[in-house]
Amino acid sequence: MLLMSPNLWAAPADKDPGVDRLGAIAVQEGGRIMPLEAYAQRLAVEVTGRTRWSSNGPDGYTGRVPMQLLLDTMFRGQEMLARRLITIEDKPFKKLIGVDPERRFFSPAELAMTKGLSDLLMKFEEARSIDPQASPDRNQRKALEIRGAANRLADLAGGETLAIVPSGLSKTFRRASALAADPGVESVQAAWAAVGTAWAAGQSIDGAVGQLESSIAALGTLEATDARAIGLELFYDRHDPWMKTAVFYGLAIVLFGISRLVLTRPLTIAALVCTAIGMGEHLMGIGLRVAILGRAPVSNTYEALLWMGLVGIGVGLAAQLLNKRKGWYLFAGVAAALVSVLFAGLVPLTDRTNSLPAVLRSNFWLTIHVLTIVASYGVLAVSSVLGHAYLIKDVIIGSRDEVNVKRSAALVVQTYRTIQVGLLLLTAGTILGGVWAAESWGRFWGWDPKETWALISILTYFAVLHARYVRWLEDFGLAAAAVLGLVVIVWTFYGVNYVMATGLHSYGFGSGGEQWVGLWALLELLFLAVCFIRYRGRKAAARAMNQMPLGTPTGPMA
């Protein structure tokens, strides 16, 4: 085996062109074809929790790139199994399995000897032996993820072959590594061994990678569509459109805010320019995903959040133009899009480009149902931002001059209208989901947790609109309901999949981000509590002065 001594641990510099060339080689994994660089990124996230660590990271990986982690694991396997690479952040979980809760990183070797971890896995296996459909609880899911990360490292260290040799006879690639190969691809095995020898010796791997490329090309070539997708995915990963999208949306929000105080016209123009650039990056990112994966961009939580943000800013822009450039629609759309993109960044990388489960392979229903339901979330997110704007302007700040009174009245109308549009899409999307369920599962409705919470979301917004129509809700109540309604939507969208993780919608299940989403929900509730206290205090003061109550409806009821 190609396992070298610790004094040769220094790897080739990041600038070795062979690393980039190797990362561009296609590999078949998880039901799709991707660049080896993307495969390495998934490995890095699965094991360490991130693609890169600039400081205070895992043993031997800090300041390095995913391809270096992959090469180290393949050609310095036994050392890697002893290094503290696997990240565990949850302190209660670490106490439960009996490891030091203050440590962040653990080696596969020590985790294999951790009794508490083995006990959790054994309990889940026992439950599965009784009920093959049993779902793991929260701690068991974490234990399964840790075992998966450790097994991935162990497999690669033990010479696991990678499917990197295209076959002209079928879509199934042939496999090879430095230690083994499928029949007929022994030349690729020899080339892999040359890469390993150069890597372990701390030399450039550029020449050996050239040999590997030639060996693969002699045995098979990618189809034109696959080769194009590989090139697009490399550009997508290296360009990082979502970082640029978030930056420009964030700048737009800051500039919009400052423009209310000084330099209104030039700062507004600058904000619009940033918004346009952000939308361009957003559209390009989604377009690249569609071109790379060959499907609608809403098959997992990550894509749904990105689509939600695009719908939010699209609706905001359209409404702003239809209202003769008056109102807060565009600002609300940019804010909703920014939040969606930021929360998408919390989705684990391994859940971002997964292949489609069978239930999602009906392109018609994927397009009609999922695009509609997620679009409704984007519109309702815009209504929540508008509700926040009203509460901050009219309740927290509380300026009641004539100009601000008119602007607050407009915000109430805008909030009401976006709730109407969002509810229409939410209801239509849920009904279409029932039609899809009838085709996929043989029944229109089954009180699955996802279906139940979709109905709860619809009833919540119907109650809000009805209460406003019959004047049970004043301006404050409508704005607060728009904010609270989005909390219900987030639970329907995120909580059912990531916290409850039960039901037939298992293709949407995942883990990660619970602390951030929980913190957001808590801050929203605290914000509403502060607004309520402020609102009641101002109403009491107004009554004492025999003035009209602050919350008298100012906008149209319907």
Coordinates of N, CA, C and O in Angstrom, one line a residue, residues 288-420:
L288 N -27.6 27.3 -14.1 CA -26.5 26.4 -14.1 C -27.0 25.0 -13.5 O -26.6 24.0 -14.0
R289 N -27.7 25.1 -12.4 CA -28.1 23.9 -11.7 C -29.1 23.1 -12.6 O -29.0 21.9 -12.7
V290 N -30.0 23.8 -13.3 CA -30.9 23.1 -14.2 C -30.1 22.5 -15.4 O -30.3 21.3 -15.7
A291 N -29.1 23.2 -15.9 CA -28.3 22.6 -17.0 C -27.4 21.5 -16.6 O -27.3 20.5 -17.3
I292 N -26.9 21.5 -15.3 CA -26.0 20.5 -14.8 C -26.8 19.2 -14.5 O -26.4 18.1 -14.8
L293 N -27.9 19.4 -13.8 CA -28.7 18.3 -13.3 C -29.8 17.8 -14.2 O -30.3 16.7 -14.0
G294 N -30.2 18.6 -15.1 CA -31.2 18.3 -16.1 C -32.6 18.1 -15.5 O -33.3 17.2 -16.0
R295 N -33.0 19.0 -14.6 CA -34.3 18.9 -14.0 C -34.7 20.2 -13.4 O -33.8 21.1 -13.3
A296 N -35.9 20.3 -13.0 CA -36.4 21.5 -12.3 C -35.6 21.8 -11.0 O -35.3 20.8 -10.3
P297 N -35.4 23.0 -10.6 CA -34.5 23.3 -9.5 C -35.2 23.3 -8.1 O -35.1 24.2 -7.3
V298 N -36.1 22.3 -7.9 CA -36.8 22.2 -6.6 C -36.9 20.8 -6.1 O -38.0 20.4 -5.5
S299 N -35.9 20.0 -6.2 CA -36.0 18.6 -5.8 C -35.5 18.3 -4.4 O -35.5 17.2 -3.9
N300 N -34.9 19.4 -3.8 CA -34.4 19.2 -2.4 C -34.5 20.5 -1.7 O -34.9 21.6 -2.3
T301 N -34.2 20.5 -0.4 CA -34.4 21.7 0.4 C -33.6 22.9 -0.1 O -34.0 24.1 -0.1
Y302 N -32.3 22.6 -0.5 CA -31.4 23.6 -0.9 C -32.0 24.3 -2.2 O -32.1 25.6 -2.2
E303 N -32.4 23.6 -3.2 CA -32.9 24.2 -4.4 C -34.2 24.9 -4.1 O -34.5 26.0 -4.7
A304 N -35.1 24.3 -3.2 CA -36.3 25.0 -2.9 C -36.1 26.4 -2.3 O -36.8 27.3 -2.6
L305 N -35.1 26.5 -1.4 CA -34.8 27.8 -0.8 C -34.3 28.8 -1.9 O -34.7 30.0 -1.8
L306 N -33.5 28.3 -2.8 CA -33.0 29.2 -3.8 C -34.2 29.7 -4.8 O -34.3 30.8 -5.1
W307 N -35.1 28.7 -5.1 CA -36.2 29.1 -5.9 C -37.2 30.0 -5.2 O -37.7 31.0 -5.8
M308 N -37.3 29.8 -3.9 CA -38.2 30.6 -3.1 C -37.7 32.1 -3.1 O -38.5 33.0 -3.2
G309 N -36.4 32.2 -3.0 CA -35.8 33.6 -3.0 C -36.0 34.2 -4.3 O -36.3 35.4 -4.4
L310 N -35.8 33.5 -5.4 CA -36.0 34.0 -6.8 C -37.4 34.5 -7.0 O -37.7 35.5 -7.6
V311 N -38.4 33.7 -6.5 CA -39.8 34.0 -6.7 C -40.0 35.3 -5.8 O -40.7 36.2 -6.3
G312 N -39.5 35.4 -4.6 CA -39.7 36.5 -3.8 C -39.2 37.8 -4.4 O -40.0 38.8 -4.5
I313 N -38.0 37.8 -5.0 CA -37.6 39.1 -5.6 C -38.3 39.3 -6.9 O -38.5 40.5 -7.3
G314 N -38.7 38.2 -7.6 CA -39.4 38.4 -8.9 C -40.8 39.1 -8.6 O -41.2 40.0 -9.3
V315 N -41.5 38.6 -7.6 CA -42.8 39.1 -7.2 C -42.6 40.6 -6.7 O -43.4 41.5 -7.1
G316 N -41.6 40.8 -5.9 CA -41.3 42.2 -5.5 C -41.1 43.1 -6.6 O -41.6 44.3 -6.6
L317 N -40.3 42.7 -7.6 CA -40.0 43.6 -8.7 C -41.3 43.8 -9.6 O -41.6 45.0 -9.9
A318 N -42.0 42.8 -9.8 CA -43.2 42.9 -10.6 C -44.2 43.8 -9.9 O -44.8 44.7 -10.6
A319 N -44.4 43.6 -8.7 CA -45.4 44.4 -7.9 C -45.0 45.9 -7.9 O -45.8 46.8 -7.9
Q320 N -43.7 46.1 -7.7 CA -43.1 47.5 -7.7 C -43.4 48.2 -9.0 O -43.8 49.3 -9.0
L321 N -43.2 47.5 -10.1 CA -43.5 48.1 -11.4 C -45.0 48.3 -11.7 O -45.4 49.3 -12.2
L322 N -45.8 47.4 -11.3 CA -47.2 47.5 -11.4 C -47.8 48.6 -10.6 O -48.8 49.2 -11.0
N323 N -47.2 48.9 -9.5 CA -47.7 50.0 -8.6 C -46.9 51.3 -8.9 O -46.8 52.2 -8.1
K324 N -46.5 51.5 -10.2 CA -45.8 52.7 -10.6 C -44.6 53.1 -9.8 O -44.5 54.2 -9.4
R325 N -43.8 52.1 -9.4 CA -42.6 52.2 -8.7 C -42.8 52.8 -7.3 O -41.9 53.3 -6.7
K326 N -44.0 52.6 -6.7 CA -44.3 53.1 -5.4 C -44.4 51.8 -4.5 O -44.8 50.8 -4.9
G327 N -44.1 52.0 -3.2 CA -44.2 50.9 -2.3 C -42.9 50.3 -1.9 O -41.8 50.7 -2.3
W328 N -43.0 49.3 -1.0 CA -41.9 48.6 -0.5 C -41.7 47.2 -1.1 O -41.0 46.4 -0.5
Y329 N -42.4 46.9 -2.1 CA -42.4 45.5 -2.7 C -41.0 45.1 -3.0 O -40.5 44.0 -2.7
L330 N -40.2 45.9 -3.7 CA -38.9 45.5 -4.2 C -38.0 45.3 -3.0 O -37.2 44.3 -2.9
F331 N -38.0 46.2 -2.0 CA -37.1 46.0 -0.8 C -37.5 44.7 -0.1 O -36.6 44.0 0.3
A332 N -38.8 44.4 0.0 CA -39.2 43.2 0.7 C -38.8 42.0 -0.1 O -38.3 41.0 0.5
G333 N -38.8 42.1 -1.5 CA -38.4 40.9 -2.3 C -36.9 40.7 -2.1 O -36.5 39.5 -2.0
V334 N -36.1 41.8 -2.1 CA -34.6 41.6 -1.9 C -34.3 41.0 -0.6 O -33.5 40.1 -0.5
A335 N -35.0 41.5 0.5 CA -34.8 40.9 1.8 C -35.2 39.4 1.9 O -34.4 38.6 2.5
A336 N -36.3 39.1 1.3 CA -36.7 37.7 1.3 C -35.7 36.8 0.6 O -35.4 35.7 1.0
A337 N -35.3 37.3 -0.6 CA -34.3 36.6 -1.4 C -33.0 36.4 -0.6 O -32.4 35.3 -0.6
L338 N -32.5 37.4 0.1 CA -31.3 37.3 0.8 C -31.4 36.3 1.9 O -30.5 35.4 2.1
V339 N -32.5 36.3 2.7 CA -32.7 35.4 3.8 C -32.7 33.9 3.2 O -32.1 33.0 3.8
S340 N -33.4 33.8 2.1 CA -33.5 32.4 1.5 C -32.1 31.9 1.1 O -31.8 30.7 1.3
V341 N -31.3 32.8 0.5 CA -30.0 32.3 0.0 C -29.1 32.0 1.2 O -28.4 31.0 1.2
L342 N -29.2 32.8 2.3 CA -28.4 32.6 3.5 C -28.8 31.3 4.1 O -27.9 30.5 4.6
F343 N -30.1 31.0 4.3 CA -30.5 29.8 4.9 C -30.2 28.6 4.0 O -29.9 27.5 4.5
A344 N -30.2 28.8 2.7 CA -29.8 27.7 1.8 C -28.3 27.2 2.1 O -28.0 26.1 1.9
G345 N -27.5 28.2 2.5 CA -26.1 27.9 2.8 C -26.0 26.9 4.0 O -24.9 26.3 4.2
L346 N -27.1 26.8 4.8 CA -27.0 25.9 6.0 C -27.3 24.4 5.6 O -27.1 23.5 6.4
V347 N -27.8 24.2 4.4 CA -28.1 22.9 3.9 C -26.8 22.1 3.6 O -25.9 22.6 3.0
P348 N -26.6 20.9 4.2 CA -25.4 20.2 4.0 C -25.1 20.0 2.5 O -26.1 19.7 1.7
L349 N -23.9 20.1 2.1 CA -23.5 19.9 0.7 C -23.9 18.6 0.1 O -24.3 18.6 -1.1
T350 N -23.9 17.6 0.9 CA -24.3 16.2 0.4 C -25.8 16.2 0.0 O -26.2 15.3 -0.7
D351 N -26.6 17.1 0.5 CA -28.0 17.2 0.2 C -28.3 18.2 -0.9 O -29.5 18.4 -1.2
R352 N -27.3 18.8 -1.6 CA -27.6 19.8 -2.5 C -27.7 19.3 -4.0 O -28.4 19.9 -4.8
T353 N -27.0 18.3 -4.3 CA -26.9 17.8 -5.7 C -27.2 16.3 -5.8 O -26.7 15.6 -6.6
N354 N -28.0 15.9 -4.9 CA -28.4 14.4 -4.9 C -29.2 14.1 -6.1 O -29.9 14.9 -6.7
S355 N -29.2 12.8 -6.5 CA -30.0 12.4 -7.6 C -31.5 12.3 -7.1 O -31.8 12.2 -6.0
L356 N -32.4 12.3 -8.1 CA -33.8 12.4 -7.8 C -34.3 11.0 -7.3 O -34.1 10.0 -7.9
P357 N -35.1 11.0 -6.2 CA -35.8 9.8 -5.8 C -36.9 9.5 -6.8 O -37.3 10.4 -7.6
A358 N -37.4 8.3 -6.8 CA -38.3 7.8 -7.8 C -39.6 8.7 -7.8 O -40.2 9.0 -8.9
V359 N -40.1 9.1 -6.6 CA -41.3 9.8 -6.5 C -41.3 11.2 -7.2 O -42.3 11.8 -7.5
L360 N -40.0 11.7 -7.4 CA -39.9 13.0 -8.0 C -39.5 13.0 -9.5 O -39.3 14.0 -10.1
R361 N -39.5 11.8 -10.1 CA -39.1 11.7 -11.4 C -40.2 11.9 -12.5 O -39.9 11.8 -13.7
S362 N -41.4 12.3 -12.0 CA -42.4 12.8 -12.9 C -42.2 14.3 -13.2 O -42.5 15.1 -12.3
N363 N -41.5 14.6 -14.3 CA -41.2 16.0 -14.5 C -42.4 16.9 -14.5 O -42.3 18.1 -14.1
F364 N -43.5 16.4 -15.0 CA -44.8 17.2 -15.0 C -45.2 17.7 -13.6 O -45.4 18.8 -13.3
W365 N -45.3 16.7 -12.7 CA -45.7 17.0 -11.3 C -44.6 17.7 -10.5 O -44.9 18.5 -9.7
L366 N -43.4 17.4 -10.8 CA -42.3 18.1 -10.2 C -42.4 19.6 -10.5 O -42.3 20.5 -9.6
T367 N -42.7 19.9 -11.8 CA -42.7 21.3 -12.2 C -44.0 22.0 -11.7 O -43.9 23.1 -11.1
I368 N -45.1 21.3 -11.8 CA -46.4 21.9 -11.4 C -46.6 22.1 -9.9 O -46.8 23.2 -9.4
H369 N -46.5 20.9 -9.2 CA -46.7 21.0 -7.8 C -45.6 21.7 -7.0 O -45.9 22.6 -6.2
V370 N -44.4 21.2 -7.1 CA -43.4 21.7 -6.2 C -43.0 23.2 -6.5 O -42.8 24.0 -5.6
L371 N -43.0 23.5 -7.8 CA -42.7 24.9 -8.1 C -43.8 25.9 -7.6 O -43.5 26.9 -7.1
T372 N -45.0 25.4 -7.6 CA -46.1 26.2 -7.2 C -46.1 26.4 -5.6 O -46.2 27.5 -5.1
I373 N -45.9 25.3 -4.9 CA -45.9 25.3 -3.5 C -44.7 26.2 -2.9 O -44.9 27.0 -2.0
V374 N -43.6 26.0 -3.5 CA -42.4 26.7 -3.1 C -42.5 28.2 -3.5 O -42.1 29.1 -2.7
A375 N -43.1 28.5 -4.6 CA -43.4 29.9 -5.0 C -44.3 30.6 -4.0 O -44.1 31.7 -3.7
S376 N -45.3 29.8 -3.5 CA -46.1 30.4 -2.4 C -45.3 30.8 -1.2 O -45.6 31.9 -0.6
Y377 N -44.3 30.0 -0.8 CA -43.5 30.3 0.3 C -42.7 31.6 0.0 O -42.5 32.5 0.9
G378 N -42.2 31.8 -1.2 CA -41.5 33.0 -1.5 C -42.4 34.3 -1.4 O -42.0 35.3 -0.9
V379 N -43.6 34.2 -1.9 CA -44.5 35.3 -1.8 C -44.9 35.6 -0.4 O -44.9 36.8 0.1
L380 N -45.1 34.6 0.4 CA -45.5 34.8 1.8 C -44.3 35.3 2.6 O -44.4 36.0 3.6
A381 N -43.1 35.0 2.2 CA -41.9 35.6 2.8 C -41.8 37.1 2.5 O -41.5 37.9 3.4
V382 N -42.2 37.5 1.3 CA -42.3 38.9 1.0 C -43.3 39.6 2.0 O -43.1 40.7 2.5
S383 N -44.5 39.0 2.2 CA -45.5 39.5 3.1 C -45.0 39.7 4.5 O -45.3 40.7 5.2
S384 N -44.2 38.7 4.9 CA -43.6 38.8 6.2 C -42.6 40.0 6.4 O -42.6 40.7 7.4
V385 N -41.8 40.2 5.3 CA -40.9 41.3 5.3 C -41.7 42.7 5.4 O -41.3 43.6 6.1
L386 N -42.8 42.7 4.6 CA -43.6 43.9 4.6 C -44.2 44.1 6.0 O -44.3 45.3 6.5
G387 N -44.6 43.0 6.7 CA -45.1 43.1 8.0 C -44.1 43.6 9.0 O -44.4 44.5 9.9
H388 N -42.8 43.1 8.8 CA -41.7 43.7 9.7 C -41.6 45.2 9.5 O -41.4 45.9 10.4
A389 N -41.6 45.6 8.2 CA -41.4 47.0 7.9 C -42.5 47.9 8.5 O -42.2 48.9 9.1
Y390 N -43.7 47.4 8.5 CA -44.8 48.2 9.2 C -44.6 48.2 10.7 O -44.7 49.3 11.3
L391 N -44.3 47.1 11.3 CA -44.1 47.1 12.7 C -42.9 48.0 13.2 O -43.0 48.6 14.2
I392 N -41.9 48.0 12.4 CA -40.7 48.8 12.8 C -41.0 50.3 12.6 O -40.8 51.1 13.5
K393 N -41.6 50.6 11.5 CA -41.9 52.0 11.2 C -43.0 52.6 12.1 O -42.9 53.7 12.6
D394 N -44.1 51.8 12.2 CA -45.3 52.4 12.8 C -45.4 52.1 14.3 O -46.1 52.8 15.1
V395 N -44.8 51.0 14.8 CA -44.9 50.6 16.2 C -43.6 50.9 16.9 O -43.6 51.6 18.0
I396 N -42.5 50.4 16.4 CA -41.2 50.6 17.2 C -40.8 52.1 17.1 O -40.5 52.7 18.1
I397 N -40.7 52.6 15.9 CA -40.3 54.0 15.7 C -41.4 54.9 16.0 O -41.3 55.9 16.8
G398 N -42.6 54.6 15.4 CA -43.8 55.3 15.8 C -44.0 56.7 15.3 O -44.7 57.5 16.0
S399 N -43.4 57.1 14.3 CA -43.6 58.5 13.7 C -45.0 58.6 13.1 O -45.3 57.8 12.3
R400 N -45.8 59.6 13.5 CA -47.1 59.7 13.1 C -47.4 61.0 12.2 O -48.5 61.4 12.2
D401 N -46.4 61.5 11.6 CA -46.6 62.6 10.8 C -47.4 62.2 9.5 O -47.5 61.0 9.2
E402 N -47.9 63.1 8.8 CA -48.8 62.8 7.7 C -48.2 61.9 6.6 O -48.8 61.0 6.1
V403 N -46.9 62.2 6.3 CA -46.2 61.4 5.3 C -46.1 59.9 5.7 O -46.4 59.0 5.0
N404 N -45.6 59.7 7.0 CA -45.4 58.4 7.5 C -46.8 57.6 7.7 O -46.8 56.4 7.5
V405 N -47.8 58.3 8.0 CA -49.1 57.7 8.1 C -49.6 57.1 6.8 O -50.0 56.0 6.7
K406 N -49.4 57.9 5.7 CA -49.7 57.4 4.4 C -48.9 56.2 4.0 O -49.3 55.3 3.4
R407 N -47.5 56.3 4.3 CA -46.7 55.2 4.0 C -47.0 53.9 4.7 O -47.0 52.8 4.2
S408 N -47.4 54.1 6.0 CA -47.8 52.9 6.8 C -49.1 52.3 6.2 O -49.2 51.1 6.2
A409 N -50.0 53.2 5.8 CA -51.2 52.7 5.2 C -50.9 51.9 4.0 O -51.5 50.8 3.7
A410 N -50.0 52.3 3.2 CA -49.6 51.6 2.0 C -49.0 50.3 2.3 O -49.2 49.3 1.6
L411 N -48.2 50.2 3.3 CA -47.5 49.0 3.8 C -48.6 47.9 4.2 O -48.4 46.7 3.9
V412 N -49.6 48.4 4.8 CA -50.7 47.4 5.2 C -51.4 46.9 4.0 O -51.6 45.6 3.9
V413 N -51.7 47.7 3.0 CA -52.3 47.2 1.8 C -51.4 46.2 1.1 O -51.8 45.2 0.6
Q414 N -50.1 46.5 1.0 CA -49.1 45.7 0.3 C -49.0 44.3 1.0 O -48.9 43.3 0.4
T415 N -49.0 44.4 2.4 CA -48.9 43.1 3.1 C -50.2 42.3 2.8 O -50.1 41.0 2.6
Y416 N -51.3 42.9 2.8 CA -52.6 42.2 2.6 C -52.6 41.6 1.2 O -53.0 40.4 1.0
R417 N -52.2 42.3 0.2 CA -52.2 41.8 -1.2 C -51.2 40.6 -1.4 O -51.6 39.6 -2.0
T418 N -50.1 40.7 -0.8 CA -49.1 39.6 -1.0 C -49.6 38.4 -0.2 O -49.3 37.2 -0.7
I419 N -50.3 38.5 0.9 CA -50.8 37.4 1.6 C -51.9 36.7 0.7 O -52.0 35.5 0.6
Q420 N -52.7 37.5 0.0 CA -53.7 37.0 -0.9 C -53.1 36.1 -2.0 O -53.5 35.0 -2.3

